[in-house]
Short mmCIF file of N, CA and C in Angstrom, two decimals:
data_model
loop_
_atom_site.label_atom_id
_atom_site.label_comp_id
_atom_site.label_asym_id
_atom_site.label_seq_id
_atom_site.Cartn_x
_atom_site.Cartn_y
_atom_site.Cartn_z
N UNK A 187 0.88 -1.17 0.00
CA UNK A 187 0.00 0.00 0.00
C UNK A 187 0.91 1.21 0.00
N UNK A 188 1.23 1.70 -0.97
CA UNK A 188 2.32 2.26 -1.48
C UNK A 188 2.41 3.83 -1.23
N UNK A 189 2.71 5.06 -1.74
CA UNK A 189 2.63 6.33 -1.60
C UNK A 189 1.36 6.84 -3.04
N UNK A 190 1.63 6.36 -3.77
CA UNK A 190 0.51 6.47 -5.04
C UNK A 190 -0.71 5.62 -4.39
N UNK A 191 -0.46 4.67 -4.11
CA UNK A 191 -2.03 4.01 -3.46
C UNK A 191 -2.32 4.21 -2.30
N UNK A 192 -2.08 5.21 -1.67
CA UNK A 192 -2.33 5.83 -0.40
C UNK A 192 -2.90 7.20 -0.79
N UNK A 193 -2.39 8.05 -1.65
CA UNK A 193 -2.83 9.22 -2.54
C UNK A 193 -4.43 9.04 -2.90
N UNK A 194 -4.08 7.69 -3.91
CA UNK A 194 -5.54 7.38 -4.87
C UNK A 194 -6.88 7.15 -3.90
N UNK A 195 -6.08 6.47 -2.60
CA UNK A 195 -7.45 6.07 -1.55
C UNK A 195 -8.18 7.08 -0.60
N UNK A 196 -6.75 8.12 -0.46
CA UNK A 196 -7.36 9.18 0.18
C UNK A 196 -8.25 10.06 -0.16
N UNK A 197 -7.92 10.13 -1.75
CA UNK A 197 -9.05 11.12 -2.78
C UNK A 197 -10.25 10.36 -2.75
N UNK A 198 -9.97 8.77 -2.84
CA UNK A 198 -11.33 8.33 -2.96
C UNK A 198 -12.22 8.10 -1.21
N UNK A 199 -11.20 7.99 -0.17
CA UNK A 199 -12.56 8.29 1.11
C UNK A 199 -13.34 9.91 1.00
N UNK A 200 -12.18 10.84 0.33
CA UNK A 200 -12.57 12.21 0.29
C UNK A 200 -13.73 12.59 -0.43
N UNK A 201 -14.34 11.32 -1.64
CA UNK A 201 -15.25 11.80 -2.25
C UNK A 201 -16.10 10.73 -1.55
N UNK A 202 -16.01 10.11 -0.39
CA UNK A 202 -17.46 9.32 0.13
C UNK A 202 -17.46 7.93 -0.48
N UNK A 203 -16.14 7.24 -0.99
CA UNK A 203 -15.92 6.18 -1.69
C UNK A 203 -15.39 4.67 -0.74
N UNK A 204 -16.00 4.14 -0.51
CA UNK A 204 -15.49 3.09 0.68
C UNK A 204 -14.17 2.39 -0.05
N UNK A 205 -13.23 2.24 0.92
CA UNK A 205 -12.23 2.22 -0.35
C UNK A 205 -11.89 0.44 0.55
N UNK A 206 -11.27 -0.36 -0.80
CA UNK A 206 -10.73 -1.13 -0.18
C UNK A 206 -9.72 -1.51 -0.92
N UNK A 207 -8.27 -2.41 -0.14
CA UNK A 207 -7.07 -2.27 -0.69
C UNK A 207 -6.61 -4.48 -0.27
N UNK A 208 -5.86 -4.50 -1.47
CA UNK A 208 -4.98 -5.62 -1.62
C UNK A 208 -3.54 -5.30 -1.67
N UNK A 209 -2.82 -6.06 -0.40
CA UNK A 209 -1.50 -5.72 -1.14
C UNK A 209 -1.19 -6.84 0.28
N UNK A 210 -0.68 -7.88 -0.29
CA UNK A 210 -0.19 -9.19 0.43
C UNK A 210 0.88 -8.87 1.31
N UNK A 211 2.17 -8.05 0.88
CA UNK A 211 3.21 -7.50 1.36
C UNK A 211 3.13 -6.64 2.69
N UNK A 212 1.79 -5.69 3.02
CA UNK A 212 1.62 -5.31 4.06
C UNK A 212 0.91 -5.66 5.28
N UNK A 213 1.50 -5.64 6.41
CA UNK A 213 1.10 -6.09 7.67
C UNK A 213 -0.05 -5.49 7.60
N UNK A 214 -0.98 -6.05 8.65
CA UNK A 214 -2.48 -5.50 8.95
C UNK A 214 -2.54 -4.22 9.19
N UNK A 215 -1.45 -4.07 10.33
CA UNK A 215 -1.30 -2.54 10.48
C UNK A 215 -0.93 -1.35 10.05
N UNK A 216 -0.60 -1.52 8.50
CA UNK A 216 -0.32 -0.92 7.86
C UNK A 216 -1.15 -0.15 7.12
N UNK A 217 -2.57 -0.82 7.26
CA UNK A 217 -3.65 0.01 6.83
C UNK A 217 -4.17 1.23 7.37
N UNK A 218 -4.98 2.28 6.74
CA UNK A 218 -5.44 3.30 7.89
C UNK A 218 -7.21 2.41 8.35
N UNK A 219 -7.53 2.83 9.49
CA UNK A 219 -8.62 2.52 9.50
C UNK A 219 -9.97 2.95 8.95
N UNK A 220 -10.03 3.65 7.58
CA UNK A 220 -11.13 4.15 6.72
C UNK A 220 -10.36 3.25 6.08
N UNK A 221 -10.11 2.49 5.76
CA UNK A 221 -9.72 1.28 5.15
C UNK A 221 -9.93 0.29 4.85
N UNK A 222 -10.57 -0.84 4.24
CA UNK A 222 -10.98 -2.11 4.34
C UNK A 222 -9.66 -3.49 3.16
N UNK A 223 -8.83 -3.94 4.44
CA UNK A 223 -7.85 -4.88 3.66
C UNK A 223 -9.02 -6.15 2.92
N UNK A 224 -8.46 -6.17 1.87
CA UNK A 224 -8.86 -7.99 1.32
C UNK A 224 -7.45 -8.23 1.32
N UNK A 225 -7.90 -9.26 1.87
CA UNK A 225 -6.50 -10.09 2.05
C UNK A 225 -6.99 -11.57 0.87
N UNK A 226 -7.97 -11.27 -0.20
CA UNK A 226 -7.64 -12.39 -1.63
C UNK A 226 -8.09 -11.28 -2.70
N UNK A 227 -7.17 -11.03 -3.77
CA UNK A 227 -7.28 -10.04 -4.64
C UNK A 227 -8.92 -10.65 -5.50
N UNK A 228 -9.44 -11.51 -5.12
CA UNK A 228 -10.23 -12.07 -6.09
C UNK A 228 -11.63 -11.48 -5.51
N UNK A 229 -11.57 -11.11 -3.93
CA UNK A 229 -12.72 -10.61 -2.93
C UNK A 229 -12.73 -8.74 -3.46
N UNK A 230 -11.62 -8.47 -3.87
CA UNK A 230 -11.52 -7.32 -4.06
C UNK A 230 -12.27 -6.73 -5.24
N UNK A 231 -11.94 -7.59 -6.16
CA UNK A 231 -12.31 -7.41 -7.54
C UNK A 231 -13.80 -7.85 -7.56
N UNK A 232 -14.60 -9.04 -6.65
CA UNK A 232 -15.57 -8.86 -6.99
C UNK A 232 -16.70 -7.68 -6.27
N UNK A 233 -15.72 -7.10 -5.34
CA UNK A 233 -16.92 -6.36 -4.53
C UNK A 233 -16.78 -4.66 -5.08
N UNK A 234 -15.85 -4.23 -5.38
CA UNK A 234 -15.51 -3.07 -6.50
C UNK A 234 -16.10 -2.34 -7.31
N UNK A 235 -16.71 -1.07 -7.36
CA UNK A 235 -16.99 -0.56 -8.23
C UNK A 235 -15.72 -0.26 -9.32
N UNK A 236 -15.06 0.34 -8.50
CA UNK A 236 -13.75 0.67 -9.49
C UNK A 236 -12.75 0.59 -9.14
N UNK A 237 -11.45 -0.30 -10.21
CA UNK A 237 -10.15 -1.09 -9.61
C UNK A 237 -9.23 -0.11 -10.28
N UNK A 238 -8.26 0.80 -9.13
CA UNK A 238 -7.33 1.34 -9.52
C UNK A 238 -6.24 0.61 -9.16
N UNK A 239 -5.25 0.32 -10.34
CA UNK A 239 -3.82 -0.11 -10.67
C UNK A 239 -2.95 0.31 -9.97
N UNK A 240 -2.10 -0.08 -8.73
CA UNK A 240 -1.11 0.28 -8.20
C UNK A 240 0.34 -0.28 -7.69
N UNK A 241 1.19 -1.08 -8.74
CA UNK A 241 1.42 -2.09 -8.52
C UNK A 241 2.84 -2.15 -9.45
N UNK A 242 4.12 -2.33 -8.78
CA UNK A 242 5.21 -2.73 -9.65
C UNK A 242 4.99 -3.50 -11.10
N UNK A 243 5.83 -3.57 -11.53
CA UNK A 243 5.87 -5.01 -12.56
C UNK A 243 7.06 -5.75 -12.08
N UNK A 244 6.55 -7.27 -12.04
CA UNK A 244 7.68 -7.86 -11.95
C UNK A 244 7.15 -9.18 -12.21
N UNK A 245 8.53 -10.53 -12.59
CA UNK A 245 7.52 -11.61 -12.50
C UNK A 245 6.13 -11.72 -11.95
N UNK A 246 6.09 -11.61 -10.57
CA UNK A 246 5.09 -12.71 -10.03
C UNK A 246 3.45 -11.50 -10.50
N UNK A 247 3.76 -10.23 -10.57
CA UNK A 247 2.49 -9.33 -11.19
C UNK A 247 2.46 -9.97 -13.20
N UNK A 248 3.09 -10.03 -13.49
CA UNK A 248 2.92 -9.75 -15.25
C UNK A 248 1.62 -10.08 -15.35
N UNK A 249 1.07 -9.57 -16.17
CA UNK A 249 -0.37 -10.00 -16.49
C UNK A 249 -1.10 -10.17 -15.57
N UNK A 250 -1.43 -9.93 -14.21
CA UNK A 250 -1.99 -10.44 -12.98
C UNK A 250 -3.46 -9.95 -13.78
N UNK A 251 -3.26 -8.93 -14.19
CA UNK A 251 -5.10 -8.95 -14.45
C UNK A 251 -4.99 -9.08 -16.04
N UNK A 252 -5.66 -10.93 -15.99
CA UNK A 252 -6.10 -11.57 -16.87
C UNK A 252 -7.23 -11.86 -17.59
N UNK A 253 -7.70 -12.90 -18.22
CA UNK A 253 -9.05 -13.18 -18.33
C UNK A 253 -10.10 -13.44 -17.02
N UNK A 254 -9.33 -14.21 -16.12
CA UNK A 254 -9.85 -14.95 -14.74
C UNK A 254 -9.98 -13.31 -14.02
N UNK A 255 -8.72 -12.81 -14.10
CA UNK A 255 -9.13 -11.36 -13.17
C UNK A 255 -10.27 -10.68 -13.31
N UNK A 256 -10.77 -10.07 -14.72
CA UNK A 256 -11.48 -9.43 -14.98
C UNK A 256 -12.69 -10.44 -15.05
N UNK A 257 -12.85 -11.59 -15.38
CA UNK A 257 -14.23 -12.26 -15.20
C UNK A 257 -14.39 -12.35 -13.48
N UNK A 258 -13.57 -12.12 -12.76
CA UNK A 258 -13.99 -11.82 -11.24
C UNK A 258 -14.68 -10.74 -10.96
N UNK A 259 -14.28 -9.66 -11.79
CA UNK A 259 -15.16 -8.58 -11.25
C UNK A 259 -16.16 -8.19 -11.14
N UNK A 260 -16.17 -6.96 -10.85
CA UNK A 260 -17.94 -6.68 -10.49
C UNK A 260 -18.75 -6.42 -11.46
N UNK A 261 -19.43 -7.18 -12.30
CA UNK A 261 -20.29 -6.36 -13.61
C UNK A 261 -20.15 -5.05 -13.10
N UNK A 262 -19.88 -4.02 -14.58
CA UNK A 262 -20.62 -3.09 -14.70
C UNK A 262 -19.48 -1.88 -14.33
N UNK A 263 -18.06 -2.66 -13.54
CA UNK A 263 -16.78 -1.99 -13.10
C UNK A 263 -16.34 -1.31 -13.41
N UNK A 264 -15.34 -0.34 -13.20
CA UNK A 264 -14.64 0.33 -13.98
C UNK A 264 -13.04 -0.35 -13.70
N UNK A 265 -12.58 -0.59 -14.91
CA UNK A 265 -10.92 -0.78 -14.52
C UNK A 265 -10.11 0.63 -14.80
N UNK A 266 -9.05 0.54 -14.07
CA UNK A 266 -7.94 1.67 -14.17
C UNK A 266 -6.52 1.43 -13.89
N UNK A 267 -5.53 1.43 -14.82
CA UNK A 267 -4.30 1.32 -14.78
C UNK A 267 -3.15 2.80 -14.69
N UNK A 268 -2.41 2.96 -13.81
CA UNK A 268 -1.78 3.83 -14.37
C UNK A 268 -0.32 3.23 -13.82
N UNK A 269 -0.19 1.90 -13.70
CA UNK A 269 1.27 1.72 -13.11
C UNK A 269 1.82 1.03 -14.14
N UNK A 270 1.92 0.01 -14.68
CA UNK A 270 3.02 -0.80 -15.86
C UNK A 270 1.72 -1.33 -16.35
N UNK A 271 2.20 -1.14 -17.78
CA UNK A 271 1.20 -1.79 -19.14
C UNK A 271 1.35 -3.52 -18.98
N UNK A 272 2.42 -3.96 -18.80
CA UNK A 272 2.51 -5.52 -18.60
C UNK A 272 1.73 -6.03 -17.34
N UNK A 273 1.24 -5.10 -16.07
CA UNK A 273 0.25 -5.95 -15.80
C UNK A 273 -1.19 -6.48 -16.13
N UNK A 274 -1.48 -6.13 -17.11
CA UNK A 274 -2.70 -6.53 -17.92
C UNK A 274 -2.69 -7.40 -19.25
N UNK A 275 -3.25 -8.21 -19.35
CA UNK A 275 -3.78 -8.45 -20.53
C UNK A 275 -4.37 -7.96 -21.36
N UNK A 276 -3.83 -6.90 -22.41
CA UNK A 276 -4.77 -6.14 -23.34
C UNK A 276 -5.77 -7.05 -24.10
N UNK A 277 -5.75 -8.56 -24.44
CA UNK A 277 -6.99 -9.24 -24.90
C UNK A 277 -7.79 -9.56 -23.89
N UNK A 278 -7.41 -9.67 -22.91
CA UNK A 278 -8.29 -10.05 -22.07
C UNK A 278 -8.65 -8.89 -21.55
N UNK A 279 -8.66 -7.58 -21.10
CA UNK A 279 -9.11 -6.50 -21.10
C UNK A 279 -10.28 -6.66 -21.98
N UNK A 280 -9.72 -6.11 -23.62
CA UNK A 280 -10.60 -6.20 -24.41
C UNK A 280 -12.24 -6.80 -24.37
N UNK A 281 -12.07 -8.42 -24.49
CA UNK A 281 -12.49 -9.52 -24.43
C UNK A 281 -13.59 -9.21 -22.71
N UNK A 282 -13.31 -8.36 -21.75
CA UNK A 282 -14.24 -8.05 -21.03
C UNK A 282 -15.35 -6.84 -21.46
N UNK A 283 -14.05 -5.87 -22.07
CA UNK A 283 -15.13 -4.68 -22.30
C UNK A 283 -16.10 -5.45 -23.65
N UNK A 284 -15.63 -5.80 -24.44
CA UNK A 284 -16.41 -6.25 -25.62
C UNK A 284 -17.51 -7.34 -24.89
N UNK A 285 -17.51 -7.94 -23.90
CA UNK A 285 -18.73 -8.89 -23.45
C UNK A 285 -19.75 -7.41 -22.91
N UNK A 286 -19.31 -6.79 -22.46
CA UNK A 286 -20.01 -5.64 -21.44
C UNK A 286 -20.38 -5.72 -19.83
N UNK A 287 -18.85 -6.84 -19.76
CA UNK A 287 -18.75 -7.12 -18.67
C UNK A 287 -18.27 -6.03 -17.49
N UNK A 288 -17.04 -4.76 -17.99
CA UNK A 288 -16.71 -3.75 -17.42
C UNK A 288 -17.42 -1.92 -18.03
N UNK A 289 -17.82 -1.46 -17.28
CA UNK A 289 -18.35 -0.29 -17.35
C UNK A 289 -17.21 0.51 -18.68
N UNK A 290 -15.83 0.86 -18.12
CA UNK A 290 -15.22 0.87 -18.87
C UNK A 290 -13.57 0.79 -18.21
N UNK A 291 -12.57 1.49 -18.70
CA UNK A 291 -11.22 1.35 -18.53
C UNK A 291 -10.45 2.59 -18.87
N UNK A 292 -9.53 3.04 -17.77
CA UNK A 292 -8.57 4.25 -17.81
C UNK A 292 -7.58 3.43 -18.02
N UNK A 293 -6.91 3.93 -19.12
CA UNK A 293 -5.29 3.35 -19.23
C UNK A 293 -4.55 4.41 -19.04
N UNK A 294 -3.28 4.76 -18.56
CA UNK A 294 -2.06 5.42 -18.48
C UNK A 294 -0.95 5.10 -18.84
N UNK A 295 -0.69 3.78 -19.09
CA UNK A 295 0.19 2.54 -19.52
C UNK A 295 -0.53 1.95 -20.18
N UNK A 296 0.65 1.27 -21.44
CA UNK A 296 -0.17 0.37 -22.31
C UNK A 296 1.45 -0.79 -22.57
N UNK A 297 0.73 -1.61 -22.85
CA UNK A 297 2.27 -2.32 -23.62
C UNK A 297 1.97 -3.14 -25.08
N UNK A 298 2.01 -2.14 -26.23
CA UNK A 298 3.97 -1.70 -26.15
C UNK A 298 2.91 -0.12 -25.56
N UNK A 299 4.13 0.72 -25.49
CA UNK A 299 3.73 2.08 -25.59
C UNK A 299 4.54 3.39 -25.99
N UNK A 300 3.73 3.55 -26.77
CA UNK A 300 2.61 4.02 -27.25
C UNK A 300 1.65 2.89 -28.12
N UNK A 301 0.65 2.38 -27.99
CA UNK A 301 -0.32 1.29 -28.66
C UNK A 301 -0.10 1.70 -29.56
N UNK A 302 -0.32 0.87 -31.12
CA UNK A 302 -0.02 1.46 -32.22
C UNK A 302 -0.95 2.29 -32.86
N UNK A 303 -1.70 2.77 -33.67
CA UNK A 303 -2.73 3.39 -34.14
C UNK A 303 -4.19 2.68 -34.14
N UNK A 304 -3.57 1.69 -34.85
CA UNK A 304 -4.80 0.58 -35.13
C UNK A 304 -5.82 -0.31 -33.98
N UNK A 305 -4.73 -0.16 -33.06
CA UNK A 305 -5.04 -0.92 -31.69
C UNK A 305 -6.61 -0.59 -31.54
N UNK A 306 -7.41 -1.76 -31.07
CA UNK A 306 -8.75 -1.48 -30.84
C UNK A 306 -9.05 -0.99 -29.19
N UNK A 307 -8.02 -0.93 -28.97
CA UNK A 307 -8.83 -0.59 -27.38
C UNK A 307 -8.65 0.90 -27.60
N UNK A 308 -7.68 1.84 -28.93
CA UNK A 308 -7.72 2.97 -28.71
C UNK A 308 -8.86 3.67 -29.57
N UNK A 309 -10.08 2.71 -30.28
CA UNK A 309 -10.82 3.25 -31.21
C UNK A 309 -12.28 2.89 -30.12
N UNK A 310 -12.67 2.38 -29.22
CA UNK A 310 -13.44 2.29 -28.20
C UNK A 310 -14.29 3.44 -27.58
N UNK A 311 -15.52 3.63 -27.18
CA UNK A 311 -15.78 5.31 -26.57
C UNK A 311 -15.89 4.22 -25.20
N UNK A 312 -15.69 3.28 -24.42
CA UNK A 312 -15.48 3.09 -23.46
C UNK A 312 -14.21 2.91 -22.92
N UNK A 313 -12.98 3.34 -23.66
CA UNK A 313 -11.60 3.52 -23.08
C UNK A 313 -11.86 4.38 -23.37
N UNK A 314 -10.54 5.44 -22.08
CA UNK A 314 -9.23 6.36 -22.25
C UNK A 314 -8.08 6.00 -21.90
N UNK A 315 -7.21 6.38 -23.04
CA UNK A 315 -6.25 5.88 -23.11
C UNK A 315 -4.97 7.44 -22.79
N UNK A 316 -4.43 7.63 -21.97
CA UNK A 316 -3.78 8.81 -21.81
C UNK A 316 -1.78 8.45 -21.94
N UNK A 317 -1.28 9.38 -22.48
CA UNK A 317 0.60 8.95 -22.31
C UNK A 317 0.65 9.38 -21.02
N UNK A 318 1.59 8.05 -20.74
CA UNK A 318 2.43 8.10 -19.49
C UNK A 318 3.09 9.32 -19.49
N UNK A 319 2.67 10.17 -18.81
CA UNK A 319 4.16 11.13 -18.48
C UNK A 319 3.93 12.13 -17.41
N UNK A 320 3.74 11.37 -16.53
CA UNK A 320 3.33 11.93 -15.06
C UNK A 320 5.05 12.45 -14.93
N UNK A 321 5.92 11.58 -14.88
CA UNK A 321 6.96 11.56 -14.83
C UNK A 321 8.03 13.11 -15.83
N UNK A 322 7.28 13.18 -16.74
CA UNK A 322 7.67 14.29 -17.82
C UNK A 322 7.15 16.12 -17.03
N UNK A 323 6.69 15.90 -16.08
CA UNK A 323 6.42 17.30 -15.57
C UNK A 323 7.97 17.84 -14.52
N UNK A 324 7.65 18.67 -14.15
CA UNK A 324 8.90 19.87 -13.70
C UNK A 324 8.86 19.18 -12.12
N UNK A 325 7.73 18.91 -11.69
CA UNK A 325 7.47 18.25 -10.27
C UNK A 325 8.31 16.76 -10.64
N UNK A 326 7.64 15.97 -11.38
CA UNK A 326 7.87 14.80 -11.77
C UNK A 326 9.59 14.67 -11.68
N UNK A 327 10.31 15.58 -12.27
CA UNK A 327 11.28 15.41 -12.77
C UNK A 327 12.16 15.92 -11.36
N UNK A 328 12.12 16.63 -10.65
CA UNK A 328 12.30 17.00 -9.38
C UNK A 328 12.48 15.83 -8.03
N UNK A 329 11.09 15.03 -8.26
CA UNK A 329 10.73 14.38 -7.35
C UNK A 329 12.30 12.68 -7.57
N UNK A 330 11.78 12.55 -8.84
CA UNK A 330 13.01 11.57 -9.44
C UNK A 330 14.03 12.09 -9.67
N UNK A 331 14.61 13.26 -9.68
CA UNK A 331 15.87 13.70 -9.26
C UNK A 331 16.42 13.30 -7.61
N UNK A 332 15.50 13.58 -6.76
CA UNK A 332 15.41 14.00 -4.99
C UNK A 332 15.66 12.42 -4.78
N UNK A 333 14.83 11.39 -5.27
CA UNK A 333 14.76 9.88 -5.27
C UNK A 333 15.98 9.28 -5.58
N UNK A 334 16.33 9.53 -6.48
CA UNK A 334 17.52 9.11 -7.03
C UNK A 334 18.60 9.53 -6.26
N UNK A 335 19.22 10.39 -5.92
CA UNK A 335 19.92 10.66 -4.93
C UNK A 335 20.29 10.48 -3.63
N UNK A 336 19.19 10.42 -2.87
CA UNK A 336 18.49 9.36 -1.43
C UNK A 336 19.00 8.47 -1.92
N UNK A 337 18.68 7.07 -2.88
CA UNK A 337 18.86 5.98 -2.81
C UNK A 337 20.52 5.80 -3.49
N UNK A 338 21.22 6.34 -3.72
CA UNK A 338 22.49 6.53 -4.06
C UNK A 338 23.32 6.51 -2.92
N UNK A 339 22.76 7.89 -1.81
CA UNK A 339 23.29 7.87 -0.51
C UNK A 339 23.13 6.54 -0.07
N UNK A 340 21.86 5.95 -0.01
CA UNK A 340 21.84 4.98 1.09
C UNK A 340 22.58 3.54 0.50
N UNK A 341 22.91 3.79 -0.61
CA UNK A 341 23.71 2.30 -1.28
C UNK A 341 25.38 2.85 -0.91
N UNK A 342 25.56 3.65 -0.89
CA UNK A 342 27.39 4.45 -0.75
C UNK A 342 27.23 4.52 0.56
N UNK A 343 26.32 4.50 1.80
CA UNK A 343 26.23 4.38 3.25
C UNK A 343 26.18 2.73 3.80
N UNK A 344 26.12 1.94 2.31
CA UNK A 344 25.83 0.46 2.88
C UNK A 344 24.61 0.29 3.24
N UNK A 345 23.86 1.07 3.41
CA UNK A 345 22.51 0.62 3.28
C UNK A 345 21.75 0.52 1.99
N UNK A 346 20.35 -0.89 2.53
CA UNK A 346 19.86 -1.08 1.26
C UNK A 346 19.04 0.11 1.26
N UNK A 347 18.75 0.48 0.16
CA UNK A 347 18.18 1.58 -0.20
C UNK A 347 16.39 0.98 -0.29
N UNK A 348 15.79 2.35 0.54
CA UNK A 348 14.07 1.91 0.32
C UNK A 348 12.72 1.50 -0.83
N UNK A 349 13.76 1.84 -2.49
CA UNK A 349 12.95 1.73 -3.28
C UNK A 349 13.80 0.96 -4.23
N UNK A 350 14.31 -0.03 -3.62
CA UNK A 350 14.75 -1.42 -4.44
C UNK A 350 14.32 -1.87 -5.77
N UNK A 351 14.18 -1.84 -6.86
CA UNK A 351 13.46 -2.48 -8.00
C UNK A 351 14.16 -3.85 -8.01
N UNK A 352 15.64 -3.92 -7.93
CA UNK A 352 15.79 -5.32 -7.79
C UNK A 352 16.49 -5.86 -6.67
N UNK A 353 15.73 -6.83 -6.09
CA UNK A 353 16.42 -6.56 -4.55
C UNK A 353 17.15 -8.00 -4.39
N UNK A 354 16.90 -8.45 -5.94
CA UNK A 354 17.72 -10.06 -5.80
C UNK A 354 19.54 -9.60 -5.97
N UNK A 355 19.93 -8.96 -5.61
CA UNK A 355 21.10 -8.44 -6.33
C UNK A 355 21.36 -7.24 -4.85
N UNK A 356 21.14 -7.10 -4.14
CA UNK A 356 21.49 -6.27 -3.55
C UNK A 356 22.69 -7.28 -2.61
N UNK A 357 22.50 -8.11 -2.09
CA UNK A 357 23.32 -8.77 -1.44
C UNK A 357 24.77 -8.62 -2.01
N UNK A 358 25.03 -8.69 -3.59
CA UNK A 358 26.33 -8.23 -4.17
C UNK A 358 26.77 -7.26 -4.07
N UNK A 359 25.69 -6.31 -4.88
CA UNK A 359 25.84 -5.07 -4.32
C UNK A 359 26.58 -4.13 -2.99
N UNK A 360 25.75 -4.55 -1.79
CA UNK A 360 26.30 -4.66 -0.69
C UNK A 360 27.77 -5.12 -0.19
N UNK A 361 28.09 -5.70 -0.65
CA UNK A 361 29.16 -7.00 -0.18
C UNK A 361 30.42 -6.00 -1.30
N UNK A 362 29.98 -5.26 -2.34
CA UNK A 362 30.91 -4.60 -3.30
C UNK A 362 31.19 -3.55 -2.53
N UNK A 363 30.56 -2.74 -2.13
CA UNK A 363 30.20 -1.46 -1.58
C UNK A 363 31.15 -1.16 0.02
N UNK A 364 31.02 -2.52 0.59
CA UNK A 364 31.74 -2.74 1.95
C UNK A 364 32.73 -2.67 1.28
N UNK A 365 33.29 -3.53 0.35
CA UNK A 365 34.51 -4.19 0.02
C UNK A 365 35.44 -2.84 -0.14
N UNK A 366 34.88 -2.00 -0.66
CA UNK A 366 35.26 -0.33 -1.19
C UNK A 366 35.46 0.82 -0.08
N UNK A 367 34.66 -0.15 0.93
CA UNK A 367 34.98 0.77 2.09
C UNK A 367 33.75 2.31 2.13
N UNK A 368 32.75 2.09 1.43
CA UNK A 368 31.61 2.64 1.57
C UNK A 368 32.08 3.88 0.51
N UNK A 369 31.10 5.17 1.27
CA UNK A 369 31.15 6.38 0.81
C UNK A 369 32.53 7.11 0.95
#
């Protein structure tokens, strides 16, 4: 339950939205209490009006929302992605909105991306499809400047750094870093 999915939930108790959250990785207490944990992503999806995307990519996510995902959900849903295009299945996306199984779908990510022209999920009036580039603003670019630097310090201090992308490799890392005698 991340800093973006802590953002997205707060806007949504703010508009009177009962919010509820999946994320296996966090202790119970990690929730706020206007909060409701599912602890099986499958309880989540079916009780949902609308599923916002908040979520690395990595093996064990790729594709997590599949055919099976989206036939879990709640008729009538809205899906929303704005974290990595590889966790979805764009046919199986599809293949829901075309039954009229989901209300509709925000994309922010697509994979590949940019979708190509032809792509049918971008000729749809029940998608939007928007470019990634949260990241391309003056804040954006600031914020991943400030990030990047923090986690530089804390790898040249010997510490693992808090926003790991690969954390199978830090143990070398580490073990290089001592070897060098740190910062």
């Amino acid at each position: 339950f991340g800093r973006i999915a802590r953002r997205v939930a707060g806007a949504g108790i703010g508009l009177g939205m009962r919010v509820r959250v999946y994320d296996p990785y966090v202790k119970h207490n990690g929730f706020p209490s206007s909060v409701t944990r599912e602890t099986e992503l499958a309880a989540l999806l079916a009780a949902a009006d609308v599923v916002s995307v908040h979520v690395p990519l990595s093996d064990e996510t790729r594709r997590m929302f599949d055919a099976d995902a989206f036939a879990a959900m709640k008729p009538g849903s809205v899906f929303i992605n704005t974290a990595r295009g590889g966790l979805v299945d764009q046919d199986a996306l599809l293949g829901a909105l075309e039954e009229g199984r989901l209300f509709g779908a925000g994309l922010d990510v697509t994979e590949p991306e940019p979708l190509p022209p032809e792509h049918p999920l971008l000729h749809r009036p029940d998608v939007i499809v928007t470019p990634h580039v949260a990241s391309g603003t003056q804040e954006g670019k600031r914020r991943i400047f400030r990030t990047t630097i923090a986690q530089v310090i804390h790898v040249l201090n010997g510490e693992r750094p808090p926003h790991l992308v690969n954390p199978e490799v830090w143990d070398t890392v580490a073990t290089r870093v001592a070897a060098d005698g740190g910062a």
